[in-house]
Tab-separated table of C-alpha atoms in Angstrom:
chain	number	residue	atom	x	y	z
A	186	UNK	CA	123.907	131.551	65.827
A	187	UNK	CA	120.982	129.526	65.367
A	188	UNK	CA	120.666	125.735	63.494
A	189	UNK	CA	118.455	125.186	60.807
A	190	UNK	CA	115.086	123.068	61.578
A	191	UNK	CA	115.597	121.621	58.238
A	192	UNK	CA	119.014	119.918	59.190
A	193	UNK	CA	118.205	118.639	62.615
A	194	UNK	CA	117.951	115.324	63.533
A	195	UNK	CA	116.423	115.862	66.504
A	196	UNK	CA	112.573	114.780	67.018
A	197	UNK	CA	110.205	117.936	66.446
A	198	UNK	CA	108.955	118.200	70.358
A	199	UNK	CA	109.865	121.173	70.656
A	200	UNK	CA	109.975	124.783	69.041
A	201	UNK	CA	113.037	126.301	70.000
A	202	UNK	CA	113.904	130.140	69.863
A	203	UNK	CA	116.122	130.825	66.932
A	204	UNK	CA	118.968	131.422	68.917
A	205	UNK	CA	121.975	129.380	70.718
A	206	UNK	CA	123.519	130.332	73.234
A	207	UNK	CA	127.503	129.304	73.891
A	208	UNK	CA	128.467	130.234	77.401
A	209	UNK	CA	126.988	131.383	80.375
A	210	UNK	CA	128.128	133.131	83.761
A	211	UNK	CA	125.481	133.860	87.024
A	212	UNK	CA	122.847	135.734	85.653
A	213	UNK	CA	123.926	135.868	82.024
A	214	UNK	CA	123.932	134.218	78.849
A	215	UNK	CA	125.924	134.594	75.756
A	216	UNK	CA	125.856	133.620	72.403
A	217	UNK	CA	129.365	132.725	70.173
A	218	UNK	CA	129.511	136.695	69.237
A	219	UNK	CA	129.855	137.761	73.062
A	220	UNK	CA	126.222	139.396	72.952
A	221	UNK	CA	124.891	138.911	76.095
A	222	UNK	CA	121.045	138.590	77.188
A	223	UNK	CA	119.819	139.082	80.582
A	224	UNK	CA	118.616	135.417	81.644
A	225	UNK	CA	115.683	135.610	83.787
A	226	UNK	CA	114.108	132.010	83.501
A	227	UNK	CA	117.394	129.764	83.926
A	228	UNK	CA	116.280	127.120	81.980
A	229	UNK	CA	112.906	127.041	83.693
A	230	UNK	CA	113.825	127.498	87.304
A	231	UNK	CA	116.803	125.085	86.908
A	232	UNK	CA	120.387	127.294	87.456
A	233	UNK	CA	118.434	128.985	90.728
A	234	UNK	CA	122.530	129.829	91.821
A	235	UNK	CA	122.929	131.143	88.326
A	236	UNK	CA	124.605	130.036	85.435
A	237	UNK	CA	128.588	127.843	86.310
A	238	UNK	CA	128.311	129.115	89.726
A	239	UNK	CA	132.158	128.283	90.544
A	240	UNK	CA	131.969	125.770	93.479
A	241	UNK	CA	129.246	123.989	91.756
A	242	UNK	CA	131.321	123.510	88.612
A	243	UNK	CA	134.208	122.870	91.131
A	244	UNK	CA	132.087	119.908	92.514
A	245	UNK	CA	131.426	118.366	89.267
A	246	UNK	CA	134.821	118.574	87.775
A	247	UNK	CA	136.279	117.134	90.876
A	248	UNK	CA	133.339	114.115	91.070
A	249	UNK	CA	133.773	113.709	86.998
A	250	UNK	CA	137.974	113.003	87.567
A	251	UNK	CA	137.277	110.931	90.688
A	252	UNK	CA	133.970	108.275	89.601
A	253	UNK	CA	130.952	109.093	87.776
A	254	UNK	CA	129.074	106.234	88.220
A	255	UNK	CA	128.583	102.822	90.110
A	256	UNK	CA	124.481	102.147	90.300
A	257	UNK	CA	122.723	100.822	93.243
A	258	UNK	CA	123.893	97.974	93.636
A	259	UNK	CA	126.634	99.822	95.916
A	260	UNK	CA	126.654	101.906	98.760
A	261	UNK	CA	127.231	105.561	97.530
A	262	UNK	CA	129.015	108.166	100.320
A	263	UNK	CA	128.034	111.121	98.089
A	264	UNK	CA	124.109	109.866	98.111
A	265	UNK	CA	124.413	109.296	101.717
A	266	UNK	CA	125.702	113.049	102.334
A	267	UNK	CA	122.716	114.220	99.949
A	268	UNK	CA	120.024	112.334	101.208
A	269	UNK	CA	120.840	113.032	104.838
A	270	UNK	CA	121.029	117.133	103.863
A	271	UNK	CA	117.862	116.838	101.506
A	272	UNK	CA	115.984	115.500	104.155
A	273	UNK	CA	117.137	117.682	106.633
A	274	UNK	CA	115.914	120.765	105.076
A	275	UNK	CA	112.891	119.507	104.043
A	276	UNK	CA	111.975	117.946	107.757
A	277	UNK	CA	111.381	114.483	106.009
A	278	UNK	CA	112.492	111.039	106.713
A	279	UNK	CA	113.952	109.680	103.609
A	280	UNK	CA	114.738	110.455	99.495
A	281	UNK	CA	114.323	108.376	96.548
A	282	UNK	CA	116.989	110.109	93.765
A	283	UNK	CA	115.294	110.562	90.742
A	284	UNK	CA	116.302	112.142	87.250
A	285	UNK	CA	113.776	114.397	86.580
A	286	UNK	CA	110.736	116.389	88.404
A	287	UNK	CA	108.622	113.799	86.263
A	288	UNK	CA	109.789	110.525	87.566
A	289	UNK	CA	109.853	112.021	91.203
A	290	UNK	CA	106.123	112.528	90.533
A	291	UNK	CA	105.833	108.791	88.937
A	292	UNK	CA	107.483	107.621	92.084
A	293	UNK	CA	104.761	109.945	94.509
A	294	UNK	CA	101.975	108.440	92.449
A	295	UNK	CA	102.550	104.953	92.647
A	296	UNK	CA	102.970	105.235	96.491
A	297	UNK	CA	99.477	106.764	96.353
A	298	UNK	CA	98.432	103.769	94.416
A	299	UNK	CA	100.378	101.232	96.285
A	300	UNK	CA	98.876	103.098	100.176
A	301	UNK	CA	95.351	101.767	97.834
A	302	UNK	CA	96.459	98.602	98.124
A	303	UNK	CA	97.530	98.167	100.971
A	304	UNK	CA	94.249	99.095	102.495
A	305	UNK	CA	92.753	96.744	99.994
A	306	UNK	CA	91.283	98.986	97.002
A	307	UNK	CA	91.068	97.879	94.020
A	308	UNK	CA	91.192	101.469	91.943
A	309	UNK	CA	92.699	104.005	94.347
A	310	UNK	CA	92.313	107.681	93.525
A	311	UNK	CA	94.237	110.763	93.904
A	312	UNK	CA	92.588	114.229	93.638
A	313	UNK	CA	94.851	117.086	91.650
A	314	UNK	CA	94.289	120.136	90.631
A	315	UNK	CA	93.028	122.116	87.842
A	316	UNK	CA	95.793	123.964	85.663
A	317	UNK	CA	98.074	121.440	87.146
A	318	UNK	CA	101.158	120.513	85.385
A	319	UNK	CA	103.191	117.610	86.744
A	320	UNK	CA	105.192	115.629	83.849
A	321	UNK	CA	104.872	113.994	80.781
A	322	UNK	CA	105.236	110.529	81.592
A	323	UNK	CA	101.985	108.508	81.359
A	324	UNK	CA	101.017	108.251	85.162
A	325	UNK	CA	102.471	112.522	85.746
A	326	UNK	CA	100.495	113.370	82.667
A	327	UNK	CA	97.731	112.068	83.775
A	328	UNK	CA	97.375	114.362	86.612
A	329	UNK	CA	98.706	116.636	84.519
A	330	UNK	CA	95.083	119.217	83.781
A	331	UNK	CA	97.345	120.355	80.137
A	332	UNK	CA	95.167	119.486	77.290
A	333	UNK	CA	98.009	120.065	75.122
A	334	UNK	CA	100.042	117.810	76.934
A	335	UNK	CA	97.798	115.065	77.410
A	336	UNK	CA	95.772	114.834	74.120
A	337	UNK	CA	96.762	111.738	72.126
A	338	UNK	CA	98.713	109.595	74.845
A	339	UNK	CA	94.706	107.885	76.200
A	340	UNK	CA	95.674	109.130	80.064
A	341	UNK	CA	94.508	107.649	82.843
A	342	UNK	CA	91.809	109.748	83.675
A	343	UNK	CA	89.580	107.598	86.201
A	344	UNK	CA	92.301	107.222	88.612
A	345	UNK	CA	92.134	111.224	89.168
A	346	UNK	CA	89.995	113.889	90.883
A	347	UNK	CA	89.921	117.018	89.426
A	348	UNK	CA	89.291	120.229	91.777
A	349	UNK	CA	89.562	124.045	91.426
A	350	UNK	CA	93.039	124.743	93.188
A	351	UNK	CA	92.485	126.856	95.705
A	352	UNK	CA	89.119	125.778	96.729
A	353	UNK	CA	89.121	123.665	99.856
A	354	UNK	CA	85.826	123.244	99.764
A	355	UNK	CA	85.430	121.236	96.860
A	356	UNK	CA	87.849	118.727	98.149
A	357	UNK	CA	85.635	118.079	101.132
A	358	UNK	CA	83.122	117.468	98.741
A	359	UNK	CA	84.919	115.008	96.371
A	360	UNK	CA	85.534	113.350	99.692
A	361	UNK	CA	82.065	112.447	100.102
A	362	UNK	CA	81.475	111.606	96.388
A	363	UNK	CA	83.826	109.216	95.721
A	364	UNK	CA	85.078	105.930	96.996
A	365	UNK	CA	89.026	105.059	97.461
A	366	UNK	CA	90.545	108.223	97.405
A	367	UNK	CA	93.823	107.716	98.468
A	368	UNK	CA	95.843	111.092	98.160
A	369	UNK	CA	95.596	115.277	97.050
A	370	UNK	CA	98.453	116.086	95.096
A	371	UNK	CA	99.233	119.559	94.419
A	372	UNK	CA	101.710	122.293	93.770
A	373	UNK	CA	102.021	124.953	96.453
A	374	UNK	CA	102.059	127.661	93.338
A	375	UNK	CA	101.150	126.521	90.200
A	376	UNK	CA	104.102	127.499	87.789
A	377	UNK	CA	103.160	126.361	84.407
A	378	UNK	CA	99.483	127.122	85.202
A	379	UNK	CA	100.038	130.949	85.296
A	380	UNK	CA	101.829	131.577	88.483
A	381	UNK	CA	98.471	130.792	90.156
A	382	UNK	CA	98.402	131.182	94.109
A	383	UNK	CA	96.014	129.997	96.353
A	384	UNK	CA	93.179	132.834	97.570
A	385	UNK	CA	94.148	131.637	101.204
A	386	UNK	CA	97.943	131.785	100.342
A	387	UNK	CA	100.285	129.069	101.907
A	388	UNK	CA	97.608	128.399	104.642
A	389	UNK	CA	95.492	126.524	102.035
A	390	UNK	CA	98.085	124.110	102.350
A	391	UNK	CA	97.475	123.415	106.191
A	392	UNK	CA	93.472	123.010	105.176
A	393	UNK	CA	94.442	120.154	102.521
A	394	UNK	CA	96.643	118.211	105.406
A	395	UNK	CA	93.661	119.008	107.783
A	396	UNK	CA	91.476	116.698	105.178
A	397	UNK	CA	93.968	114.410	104.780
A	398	UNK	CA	94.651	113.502	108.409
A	399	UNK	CA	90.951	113.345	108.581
A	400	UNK	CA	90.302	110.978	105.876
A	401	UNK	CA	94.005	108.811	105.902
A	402	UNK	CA	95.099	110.288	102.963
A	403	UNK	CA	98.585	110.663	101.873
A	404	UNK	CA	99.056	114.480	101.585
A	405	UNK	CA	102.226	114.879	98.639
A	406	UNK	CA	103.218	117.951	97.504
A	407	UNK	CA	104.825	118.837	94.217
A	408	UNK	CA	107.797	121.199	94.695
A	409	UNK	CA	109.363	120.607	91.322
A	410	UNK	CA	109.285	124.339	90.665
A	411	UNK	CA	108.929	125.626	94.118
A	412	UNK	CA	111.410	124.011	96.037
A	413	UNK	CA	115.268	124.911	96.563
A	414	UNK	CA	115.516	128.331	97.745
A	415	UNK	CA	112.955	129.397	94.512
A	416	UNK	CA	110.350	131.164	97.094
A	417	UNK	CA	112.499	132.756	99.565
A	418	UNK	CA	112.303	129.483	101.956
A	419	UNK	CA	113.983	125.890	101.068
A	420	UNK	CA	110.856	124.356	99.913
A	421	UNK	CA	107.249	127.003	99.346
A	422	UNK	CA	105.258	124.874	102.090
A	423	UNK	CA	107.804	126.065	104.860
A	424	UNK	CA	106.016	129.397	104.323
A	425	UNK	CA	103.258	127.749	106.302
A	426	UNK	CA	103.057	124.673	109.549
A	427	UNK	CA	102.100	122.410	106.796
A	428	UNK	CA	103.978	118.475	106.423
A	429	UNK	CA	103.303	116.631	103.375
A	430	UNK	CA	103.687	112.566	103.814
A	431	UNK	CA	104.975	112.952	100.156
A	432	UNK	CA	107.366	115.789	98.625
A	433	UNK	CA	109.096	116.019	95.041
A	434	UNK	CA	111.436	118.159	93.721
A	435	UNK	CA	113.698	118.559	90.634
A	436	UNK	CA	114.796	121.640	88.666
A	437	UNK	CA	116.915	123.474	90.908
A	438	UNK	CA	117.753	120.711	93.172
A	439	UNK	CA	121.054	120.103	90.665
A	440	UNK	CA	121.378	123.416	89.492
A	441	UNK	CA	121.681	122.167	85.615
A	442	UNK	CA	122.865	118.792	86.541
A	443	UNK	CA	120.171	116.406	86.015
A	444	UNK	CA	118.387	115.274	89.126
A	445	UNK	CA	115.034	114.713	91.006
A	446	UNK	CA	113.820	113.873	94.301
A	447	UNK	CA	110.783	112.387	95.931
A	448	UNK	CA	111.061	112.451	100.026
A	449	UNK	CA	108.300	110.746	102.345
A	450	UNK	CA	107.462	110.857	106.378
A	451	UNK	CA	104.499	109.930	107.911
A	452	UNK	CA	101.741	107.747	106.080
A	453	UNK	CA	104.619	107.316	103.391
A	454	UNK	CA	107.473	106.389	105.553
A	455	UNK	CA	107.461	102.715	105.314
A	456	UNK	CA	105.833	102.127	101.827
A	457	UNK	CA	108.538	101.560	99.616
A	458	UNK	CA	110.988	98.900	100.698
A	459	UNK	CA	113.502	96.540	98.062
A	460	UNK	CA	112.270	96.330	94.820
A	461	UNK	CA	109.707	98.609	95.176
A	462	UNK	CA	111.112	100.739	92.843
A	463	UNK	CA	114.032	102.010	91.184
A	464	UNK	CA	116.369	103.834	89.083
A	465	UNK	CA	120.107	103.262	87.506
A	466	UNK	CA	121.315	106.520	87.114
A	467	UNK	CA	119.368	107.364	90.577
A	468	UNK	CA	121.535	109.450	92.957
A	469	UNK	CA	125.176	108.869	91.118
A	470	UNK	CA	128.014	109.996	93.130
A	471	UNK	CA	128.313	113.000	90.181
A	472	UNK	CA	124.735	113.954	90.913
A	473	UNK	CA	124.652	113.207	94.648
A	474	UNK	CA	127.784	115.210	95.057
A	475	UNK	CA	126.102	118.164	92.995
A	476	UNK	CA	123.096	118.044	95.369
A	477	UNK	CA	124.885	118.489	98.156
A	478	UNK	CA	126.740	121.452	96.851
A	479	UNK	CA	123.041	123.386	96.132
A	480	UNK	CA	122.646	122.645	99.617
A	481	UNK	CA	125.162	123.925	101.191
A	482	UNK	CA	125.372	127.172	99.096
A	483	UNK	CA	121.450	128.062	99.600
A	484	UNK	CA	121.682	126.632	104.066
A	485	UNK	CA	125.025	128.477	104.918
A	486	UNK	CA	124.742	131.684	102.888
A	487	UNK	CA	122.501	134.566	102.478
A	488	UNK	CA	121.225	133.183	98.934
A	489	UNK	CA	117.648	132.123	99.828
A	490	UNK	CA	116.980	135.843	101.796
A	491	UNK	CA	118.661	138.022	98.900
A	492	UNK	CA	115.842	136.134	96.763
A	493	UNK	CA	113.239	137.142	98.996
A	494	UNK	CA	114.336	141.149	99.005
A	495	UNK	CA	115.100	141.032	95.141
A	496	UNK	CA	112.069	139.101	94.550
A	497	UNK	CA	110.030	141.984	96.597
A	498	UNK	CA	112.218	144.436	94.959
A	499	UNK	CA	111.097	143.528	91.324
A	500	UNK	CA	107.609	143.125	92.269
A	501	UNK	CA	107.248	146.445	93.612
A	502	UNK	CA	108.841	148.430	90.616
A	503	UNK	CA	107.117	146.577	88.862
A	504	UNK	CA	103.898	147.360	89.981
A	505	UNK	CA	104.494	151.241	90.442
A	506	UNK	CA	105.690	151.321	86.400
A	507	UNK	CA	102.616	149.077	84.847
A	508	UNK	CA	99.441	149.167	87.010
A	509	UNK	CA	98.093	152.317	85.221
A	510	UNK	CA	98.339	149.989	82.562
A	511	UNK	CA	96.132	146.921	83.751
A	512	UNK	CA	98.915	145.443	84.899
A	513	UNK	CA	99.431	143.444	88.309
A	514	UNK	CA	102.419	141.060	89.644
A	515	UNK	CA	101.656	138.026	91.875
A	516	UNK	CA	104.291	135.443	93.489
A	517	UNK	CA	106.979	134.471	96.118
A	518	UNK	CA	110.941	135.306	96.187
A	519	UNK	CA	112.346	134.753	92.448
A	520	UNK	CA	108.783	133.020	91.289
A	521	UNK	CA	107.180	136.512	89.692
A	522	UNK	CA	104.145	136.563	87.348
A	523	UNK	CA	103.856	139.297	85.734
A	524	UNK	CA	99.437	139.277	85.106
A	525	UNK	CA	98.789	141.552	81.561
A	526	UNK	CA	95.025	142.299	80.456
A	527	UNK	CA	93.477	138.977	79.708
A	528	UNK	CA	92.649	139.891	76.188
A	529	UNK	CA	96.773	140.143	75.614
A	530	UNK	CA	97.998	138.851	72.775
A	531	UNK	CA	101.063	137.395	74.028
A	532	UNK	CA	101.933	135.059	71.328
A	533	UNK	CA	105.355	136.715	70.429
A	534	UNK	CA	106.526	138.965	73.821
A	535	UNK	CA	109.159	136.116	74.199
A	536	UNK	CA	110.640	136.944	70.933
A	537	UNK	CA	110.167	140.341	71.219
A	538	UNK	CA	111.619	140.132	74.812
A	539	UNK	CA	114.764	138.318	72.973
A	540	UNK	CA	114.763	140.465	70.397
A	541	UNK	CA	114.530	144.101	71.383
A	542	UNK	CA	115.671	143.966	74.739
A	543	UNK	CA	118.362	141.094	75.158
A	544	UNK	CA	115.814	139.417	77.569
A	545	UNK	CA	115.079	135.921	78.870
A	546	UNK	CA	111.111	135.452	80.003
A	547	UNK	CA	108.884	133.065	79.438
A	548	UNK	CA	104.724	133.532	78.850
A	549	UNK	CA	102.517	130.961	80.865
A	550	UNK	CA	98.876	130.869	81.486
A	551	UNK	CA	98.367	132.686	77.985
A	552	UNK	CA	98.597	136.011	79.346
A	553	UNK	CA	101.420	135.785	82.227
A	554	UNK	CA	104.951	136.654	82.236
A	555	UNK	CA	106.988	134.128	84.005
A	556	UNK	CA	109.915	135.383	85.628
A	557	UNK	CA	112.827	132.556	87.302
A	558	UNK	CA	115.399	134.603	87.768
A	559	UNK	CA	118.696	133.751	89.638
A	560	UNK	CA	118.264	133.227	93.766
A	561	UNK	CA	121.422	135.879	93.652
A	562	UNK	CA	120.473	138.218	91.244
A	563	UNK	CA	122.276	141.322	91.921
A	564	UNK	CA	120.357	144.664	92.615
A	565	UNK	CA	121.797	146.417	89.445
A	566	UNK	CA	120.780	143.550	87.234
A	567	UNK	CA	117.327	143.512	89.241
A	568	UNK	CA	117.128	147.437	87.867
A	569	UNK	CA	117.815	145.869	84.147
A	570	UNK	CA	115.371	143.192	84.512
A	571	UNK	CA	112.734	146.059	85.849
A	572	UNK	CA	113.697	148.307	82.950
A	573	UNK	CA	114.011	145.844	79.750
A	574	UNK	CA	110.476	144.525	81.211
A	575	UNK	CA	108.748	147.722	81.624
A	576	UNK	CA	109.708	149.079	78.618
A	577	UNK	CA	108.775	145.758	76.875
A	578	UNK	CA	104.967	145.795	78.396
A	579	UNK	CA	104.689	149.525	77.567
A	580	UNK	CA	105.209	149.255	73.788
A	581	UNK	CA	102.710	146.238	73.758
A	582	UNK	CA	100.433	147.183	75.877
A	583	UNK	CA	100.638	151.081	73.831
C-alpha cells in the first residue's frame, strides 16, 4: 500500500519509498498483504534488537499502563536505573536524556562552547570532520560537512574546523593555526559519510585524545550510529583504550522508542549544573524504562557477539561473491558498507533492492551500500541478505 504525495499533509522533507509497511517482527517487515521484505537498515540503525522484540514491547506496555510522563521537575526511578546502566557501559560519569541523536549533539556542542567560556574565549572552536554528519538542528548542522543539509539555513561556519577524518596530522596542524579551539568532535565511523573508517582504524581515536590532553581540549565523540551493540562492542571506541570527556548516542539506544543521550567524564564532568540546560520530554519514565531494557538485553546476552560473527559472516561472502566485480566491503559488527565502482550509478539500487528482491538497504556516500541489519540476525536470514544482495550487485554491475 502506498499514500499518494498529492493527498498528504505532511511537509515535503522527505521522499519516501512508495511503500508502507504495517507490521513488523525481528528482522522482518510486512506490508497490509503479508508480503514480507528482508529489513536490513531498521530504520537507520534504530530497531538494533529487531523489529517488537517481545520484552521490549513488554516494557513499554507495562510503563504506558503504569505513568508515561511527569517532567523534571520530579525525581524519576526509571531515569535513575537508565542513567546509572548507560553510564556504566559506557565508563562515564553522568547522562543528559535527550530525544534525538541531534539534540544529544546540541547538548555536546554547547559544553564545548560553554568549556570556551569558562577559560575566557570569546569565540571558542571545535574542529569536525569532513563527510561528517551530525544533525539538523542549527548548531549539529553546522558541524554537519552535508552541503545538502546545510545549504539555505546560514550555518555557523566560523565556530568550526574542518579536517580530513582520518588524518591526525592535520589536526596538529589546525592546532597551531588557530586560536580558541576548544574541542574535536567526531564519529568513530562515519555512517552517513559512506561507511568511512579511519586508515589507522579505532587507534586513530587514541591519537585525537593524545591531542586533546595535550592542548585541554574536550575530546566528544559522536556514537549516534555507532553505539549500542551496532559494532560488536557497546559503544565503537571500546574497540580501542580511548575515553572521550564527551559521548552521544541515539538511534538504537531506544530501539524505536524515541531517545538520545549525551554522557560526560573528565574535562566535561562538572560543566553543566541547574539550568544549564534542559529538556521536557528528557528521560520519561516510558523512555527511561525502554533504555534500560536495550541494556540489559545487549549486557546479559550473547546479542552484541552474534553481531560481531554475523557481521564477519556477511562481509566475507560478500567479498568472495563480488570482488571479481570491483567490489569491496568495509565496517564493524552489523555496520557493513558495501564499496561498488565509483563511477556506479546508484541512484535507484534502493528501489530496485525493494523491488526485485524484497530488500531493505540504503545507498550512502553515492556509491556505498549501507547495511544496519539486526544485532540478532539469524544465520539463515544472514544467507538471504548475502544472496538478495549479490544477486542485486551482479545484475547492476552486468
Amino acid at each position: 500500500m502506498s499514500v499518494s504525495a498529492a493527498h498528504s499533509y505532511i511537509m515535503p522533507t522527505y521522499s519516501p519509498q512508495p511503500i508502507s509497511f504495517s507490521r513488523g517482527e525481528g528482522s522482518w517487515l510486512y506490508t497490509a498483504d503479508n508480503t514480507p521484505y528482508l529489513d536490513a537498515l531498521t530504520g537507520i540503525a534504530v530497531c538494533g534488537l529487531g523489529h517488537c522484540h517481545p520484552q521490549v514491547t513488554e516494557a513499554i506496555q507495562q510503563q504506558a499502563a503504569t505513568l508515561v510522563h511527569t517532567s523534571n521537575l520530579f525525581q524519576i526511578e526509571w531515569q535513575e536505573k537508565a542513567a546509572e546502566a548507560l553510564c556504566t557501559a559506557a565508563g562515564m560519569d553522568s547522562v543528559f536524556f535527550a530525544n534525538s541523536g541531534a539534540e544529544a549533539n546540541e547538548a555536546a556542542l554547547k559544553m564545548a562552547r560553554l568549556y570556551g567560556h569558562n577559560k575566557g574565549y570569546t569565540h571558542p572552536k571545535v574542529i569536525v570532520m569532513e563527510r561528517s554528519f551530525h544533525g539538523r538542528t542549527l548548531l549539529s548542522v553546522s558541524a554537519t560537512a552535508n552541503p545538502k543539509a546545510r545549504e539555505g539555513f546560514f550555518t555557523l561556519d566560523d565556530d568550526f574546523i574542518r579536517v580530513p577524518f582520518g588524518d591526525i596530522e592535520a589536526i596538529k596542524k589546525a592546532a597551531t593555526e588557530h586560536q580558541q579551539i576548544t574541542a574535536v568532535l567526531l564519529e568513530p565511523i562515519q555512517g552517513e559519510g559512506g561507511l568511512n573508517t579511519a586508515k589507522d582504524g579505532f587507534s586513530y581515536l587514541e591519537q585525537v585524545q593524545a591531542v586533546c590532553d595535550q592542548n585541554d581540549w574536550l575530546f566528544m565523540l559522536d556514537e549516534v550510529q555507532t553505539g549500542n551493540g551496532r559494532t560488536g562492542q557497546y559503544f565503537a571506541h571500546q574497540h580501542s583504550s580511548a575515553k572521550p570527556d564527551v559521548l552521544t548516542t541515539a538511534k538504537g539506544l531506544g530501539n524505536g522508542f524515541p531517545i538520545g543521550a549525551c554522557m560526560v567524564r573528565g574535562r566535561a564532568r562538572d560543566l553543566f549544573q541547574v539550568g544549564s540546560h534542559g529538556s521536557t520530554y528528557g528521560g520519561t519514565p516510558l523512555g527511561s524504562r525502554v533504555v534500560h531494557t536495550v541494556y540489559t538485553l545487549l549486557s546479559q546476552t550473547d546479542i552484541m557477539q552474534n553481531a560481531v560473527i554475523a557481521g564477519d559472516y556477511i562481509q566475507n561472502n560478500l567479498t568472495d561473491e563480488l570482488k571479481s566485480l570491483g567490489v569491496s566491503t568495509r565496517g564493524y559488527g552489523m555496520m557493513i558498507g558495501v564499496v561498488l565502482p565509483e563511477a556506479t550509478d546508484c541512484s535507484t539500487l534502493v528501489d530496485e533492492a525493494r523491488r526485485t528482491e524484497q530488500l531493505i538497504i540504503n545507498v550512502t556516500g553515492s556509491h556505498v551500500v549501507r547495511l544496519l541489519p539486526p544485532l540478532n540476525l539469524a544465520r539463515s536470514e544472514s544467507d538471504q541478505l548475502i544472496e538478495r544482495l549479490s544477486r542485486l550487485i551482479k545484475n547492476k554491475l552486468a
